[in-house]
mmCIF file of C-alpha atoms in Angstrom:
data_model
loop_
_atom_site.group_PDB
_atom_site.id
_atom_site.type_symbol
_atom_site.label_atom_id
_atom_site.label_comp_id
_atom_site.label_asym_id
_atom_site.label_seq_id
_atom_site.Cartn_x
_atom_site.Cartn_y
_atom_site.Cartn_z
ATOM 1 C CA THR A 1 0.000 0.000 0.000
ATOM 2 C CA HIS A 2 0.983 3.623 -0.371
ATOM 3 C CA THR A 3 -0.139 7.029 0.875
ATOM 4 C CA LEU A 4 0.006 10.232 -1.174
ATOM 5 C CA ARG A 5 -0.051 13.439 0.854
ATOM 6 C CA GLY A 6 -0.627 16.964 -0.345
ATOM 7 C CA ALA A 7 -0.870 20.264 1.508
ATOM 8 C CA SER A 8 -4.539 19.756 2.399
ATOM 9 C CA SER A 9 -5.394 16.117 1.604
ATOM 10 C CA SER A 10 -4.087 12.564 1.469
ATOM 11 C CA GLN A 11 -5.012 9.447 -0.447
ATOM 12 C CA LYS A 12 -4.290 5.767 0.249
ATOM 13 C CA GLY A 13 -4.053 3.079 -2.392
ATOM 14 C CA SER A 14 -2.503 -0.201 -3.403
ATOM 15 C CA THR A 15 -0.511 -1.234 -6.451
ATOM 16 C CA ALA A 16 -0.328 -4.978 -5.826
ATOM 17 C CA PHE A 17 -1.479 -7.125 -8.741
ATOM 18 C CA ILE A 18 -0.419 -10.202 -10.685
ATOM 19 C CA ASP A 19 1.083 -9.223 -14.025
ATOM 20 C CA TYR A 20 1.580 -12.715 -15.441
ATOM 21 C CA ILE A 21 1.635 -16.367 -14.415
ATOM 22 C CA SER A 22 3.678 -19.058 -16.136
ATOM 23 C CA VAL A 23 4.443 -22.695 -15.284
ATOM 24 C CA GLY A 24 6.831 -24.905 -17.238
ATOM 25 C CA LEU A 25 6.918 -28.681 -16.821
ATOM 26 C CA PRO A 26 9.059 -31.488 -18.198
ATOM 27 C CA ILE A 27 6.687 -34.229 -19.393
ATOM 28 C CA CYS A 28 9.446 -36.600 -20.486
ATOM 29 C CA LYS A 29 13.039 -36.428 -21.779
ATOM 30 C CA TRP A 30 12.001 -35.107 -25.229
ATOM 31 C CA TRP A 31 8.835 -33.092 -24.386
ATOM 32 C CA ARG A 32 8.457 -29.878 -22.367
ATOM 33 C CA THR A 33 5.248 -27.934 -21.859
ATOM 34 C CA ALA A 34 4.250 -24.564 -20.411
ATOM 35 C CA LEU A 35 0.974 -22.925 -19.407
ATOM 36 C CA GLY A 36 0.488 -19.270 -18.709
ATOM 37 C CA TYR A 37 -1.457 -16.038 -18.577
ATOM 38 C CA GLN A 38 -0.099 -12.611 -19.505
ATOM 39 C CA PRO A 39 -1.180 -9.207 -20.772
ATOM 40 C CA PHE A 40 -1.021 -9.037 -24.579
ATOM 41 C CA SER A 41 -1.730 -5.321 -24.879
ATOM 42 C CA ASN A 42 -2.714 -2.527 -22.535
ATOM 43 C CA MET A 43 -3.734 1.110 -22.884
ATOM 44 C CA SER A 44 -4.503 3.901 -20.470
ATOM 45 C CA TYR A 45 -4.493 7.543 -21.470
ATOM 46 C CA GLY A 46 -6.253 10.831 -20.891
ATOM 47 C CA ILE A 47 -5.684 13.981 -22.946
ATOM 48 C CA TYR A 48 -7.494 17.215 -22.099
ATOM 49 C CA THR A 49 -7.367 20.573 -23.879
ATOM 50 C CA GLN A 50 -9.010 23.879 -23.014
ATOM 51 C CA ASP A 51 -9.770 26.484 -25.714
ATOM 52 C CA THR A 52 -12.269 29.227 -26.667
ATOM 53 C CA LEU A 53 -14.540 29.521 -29.684
ATOM 54 C CA GLY A 54 -15.793 33.067 -30.308
ATOM 55 C CA GLU A 55 -19.183 33.797 -28.688
ATOM 56 C CA MET A 56 -19.567 30.151 -27.574
ATOM 57 C CA GLY A 57 -16.834 30.772 -25.006
ATOM 58 C CA ALA A 58 -14.542 28.222 -23.424
ATOM 59 C CA TYR A 59 -14.767 24.515 -24.123
ATOM 60 C CA GLN A 60 -12.858 21.394 -23.134
ATOM 61 C CA THR A 61 -11.939 18.547 -25.465
ATOM 62 C CA SER A 62 -11.171 15.157 -23.874
ATOM 63 C CA PHE A 63 -9.734 11.946 -25.272
ATOM 64 C CA MET A 64 -9.605 8.942 -22.921
ATOM 65 C CA GLY A 65 -8.922 5.257 -23.291
ATOM 66 C CA ASP A 66 -8.325 2.250 -21.100
ATOM 67 C CA GLY A 67 -8.422 -1.524 -21.080
ATOM 68 C CA GLY A 68 -6.458 -4.244 -22.769
ATOM 69 C CA ILE A 69 -6.251 -7.715 -24.205
ATOM 70 C CA ASN A 70 -5.008 -10.747 -22.232
ATOM 71 C CA GLU A 71 -3.479 -14.007 -23.411
ATOM 72 C CA VAL A 72 -3.801 -17.548 -22.077
ATOM 73 C CA TYR A 73 -1.320 -19.896 -23.723
ATOM 74 C CA TRP A 74 -0.127 -23.488 -23.865
ATOM 75 C CA GLY A 75 3.349 -24.043 -25.249
ATOM 76 C CA ASN A 76 5.088 -27.274 -26.180
ATOM 77 C CA SER A 77 8.650 -28.098 -27.192
ATOM 78 C CA PHE A 78 9.776 -31.406 -28.679
ATOM 79 C CA THR A 79 13.412 -32.452 -29.073
ATOM 80 C CA LEU A 80 13.525 -34.376 -32.360
ATOM 81 C CA PHE A 81 17.267 -35.116 -32.256
ATOM 82 C CA LYS A 82 20.351 -33.820 -30.465
ATOM 83 C CA HIS A 83 20.515 -29.994 -30.581
ATOM 84 C CA PHE A 84 17.311 -29.656 -32.677
ATOM 85 C CA SER A 85 13.792 -29.032 -31.357
ATOM 86 C CA VAL A 86 10.439 -27.835 -32.658
ATOM 87 C CA GLY A 87 7.667 -26.064 -30.798
ATOM 88 C CA LEU A 88 3.987 -25.219 -30.954
ATOM 89 C CA ASN A 89 2.178 -22.523 -28.971
ATOM 90 C CA ALA A 90 -1.611 -22.235 -28.828
ATOM 91 C CA SER A 91 -2.967 -18.947 -27.491
ATOM 92 C CA PHE A 92 -6.391 -17.517 -26.731
ATOM 93 C CA LEU A 93 -6.800 -13.737 -26.614
ATOM 94 C CA PHE A 94 -9.606 -11.967 -24.772
ATOM 95 C CA GLY A 95 -10.312 -8.580 -23.285
ATOM 96 C CA LYS A 96 -12.074 -5.256 -23.471
ATOM 97 C CA TYR A 97 -10.922 -1.744 -24.230
ATOM 98 C CA SER A 98 -12.828 1.533 -24.279
ATOM 99 C CA LYS A 99 -12.240 4.904 -25.896
ATOM 100 C CA MET A 100 -14.105 8.141 -25.271
ATOM 101 C CA ARG A 101 -13.897 11.616 -26.752
ATOM 102 C CA SER A 102 -15.946 14.627 -25.793
ATOM 103 C CA VAL A 103 -16.441 18.332 -26.364
ATOM 104 C CA LYS A 104 -17.991 20.223 -23.438
ATOM 105 C CA PHE A 105 -18.804 23.949 -23.529
ATOM 106 C CA GLU A 106 -19.051 26.228 -20.500
ATOM 107 C CA ASP A 107 -22.065 27.933 -22.098
ATOM 108 C CA SER A 108 -25.201 26.249 -20.698
ATOM 109 C CA TYR A 109 -27.011 26.709 -24.060
ATOM 110 C CA ALA A 110 -24.340 24.981 -26.138
ATOM 111 C CA VAL A 111 -24.705 21.393 -27.321
ATOM 112 C CA ASN A 112 -22.084 19.090 -25.779
ATOM 113 C CA THR A 113 -21.088 15.786 -27.335
ATOM 114 C CA VAL A 114 -19.643 12.560 -25.913
ATOM 115 C CA ILE A 115 -18.685 9.665 -28.196
ATOM 116 C CA SER A 116 -17.969 6.354 -26.422
ATOM 117 C CA ARG A 117 -16.759 3.176 -28.036
ATOM 118 C CA SER A 118 -15.941 -0.143 -26.373
ATOM 119 C CA ASN A 119 -14.775 -3.407 -27.890
ATOM 120 C CA ASN A 120 -14.886 -6.939 -26.493
ATOM 121 C CA VAL A 121 -12.242 -8.982 -28.299
ATOM 122 C CA LYS A 122 -11.565 -12.721 -28.440
ATOM 123 C CA GLY A 123 -9.788 -15.168 -30.699
ATOM 124 C CA ALA A 124 -7.181 -17.895 -30.971
ATOM 125 C CA TYR A 125 -3.866 -18.139 -32.761
ATOM 126 C CA PHE A 126 -1.005 -20.588 -33.140
ATOM 127 C CA THR A 127 2.750 -20.220 -33.499
ATOM 128 C CA ILE A 128 5.151 -22.912 -34.687
ATOM 129 C CA GLY A 129 8.918 -22.794 -34.512
ATOM 130 C CA ALA A 130 12.205 -24.635 -34.755
ATOM 131 C CA GLN A 131 15.525 -24.180 -32.964
ATOM 132 C CA TYR A 132 19.011 -25.525 -33.520
ATOM 133 C CA LEU A 133 21.714 -25.195 -30.827
ATOM 134 C CA VAL A 134 25.353 -25.197 -31.924
ATOM 135 C CA PRO A 135 27.734 -26.292 -29.135
ATOM 136 C CA ILE A 136 30.662 -23.873 -28.726
ATOM 137 C CA LYS A 137 33.151 -24.799 -25.965
ATOM 138 C CA ASN A 138 31.228 -24.521 -22.643
ATOM 139 C CA SER A 139 28.306 -22.698 -24.239
ATOM 140 C CA ARG A 140 25.736 -22.956 -27.036
ATOM 141 C CA LEU A 141 24.712 -20.654 -29.871
ATOM 142 C CA GLY A 142 21.061 -20.903 -30.866
ATOM 143 C CA PHE A 143 19.426 -20.339 -34.248
ATOM 144 C CA GLY A 144 15.672 -20.299 -34.498
ATOM 145 C CA VAL A 145 12.713 -19.466 -36.670
ATOM 146 C CA THR A 146 9.027 -18.974 -35.853
ATOM 147 C CA TYR A 147 5.887 -18.645 -37.937
ATOM 148 C CA THR A 148 2.470 -17.317 -36.909
ATOM 149 C CA PRO A 149 -0.317 -17.597 -39.506
ATOM 150 C CA SER A 150 -2.623 -14.605 -39.893
ATOM 151 C CA VAL A 151 -4.986 -14.185 -36.977
ATOM 152 C CA LYS A 152 -8.692 -13.404 -37.061
ATOM 153 C CA LEU A 153 -10.123 -11.882 -33.902
ATOM 154 C CA TRP A 154 -13.804 -11.515 -33.142
ATOM 155 C CA SER A 155 -14.895 -8.188 -31.763
ATOM 156 C CA LYS A 156 -18.208 -6.886 -30.512
ATOM 157 C CA GLU A 157 -18.301 -3.100 -30.620
ATOM 158 C CA GLU A 158 -20.642 -0.867 -28.675
ATOM 159 C CA TYR A 159 -20.876 2.685 -29.952
ATOM 160 C CA LEU A 160 -22.758 5.469 -28.138
ATOM 161 C CA ILE A 161 -23.073 9.093 -29.140
ATOM 162 C CA THR A 162 -24.609 11.406 -26.557
ATOM 163 C CA THR A 163 -25.529 15.067 -27.072
ATOM 164 C CA TYR A 164 -26.895 17.275 -24.325
ATOM 165 C CA LEU A 165 -27.385 20.888 -23.258
ATOM 166 C CA GLY A 166 -25.726 22.399 -20.207
#
């Protein structure tokens, strides 16, 4: 927990959270597997501007966004022969992000506008790869290649435009 103190106020909060979880297991001599959860993307922003427009007076423009997409994955590695292995990862993406923009006038007779958009996203993708390890003295030099086919995600979008006076 933490406490923020100003001249006339204070605020308490906590920043503890789990960012990702991953577990790797040896199944047998030639097969390794891993399961995990991690953030795939994340956004959080707020931009505010103040300006004036002739007789309409002062107005504020806001752009805000937050949310993100998460990934649950299952990875596998198979040693086909000495120093050479192939792998396959299966991932499922899911999450929600929202964006909002608005124009608000100080004049109580002006029309204000708020445009909100949120997306729920989900979909699966796969990655395959190969790796060759070259032994060099007491170390190894690895060469690898991966391929991820194109991914199609499903998204449900909610769009709301609100106009109001005052």
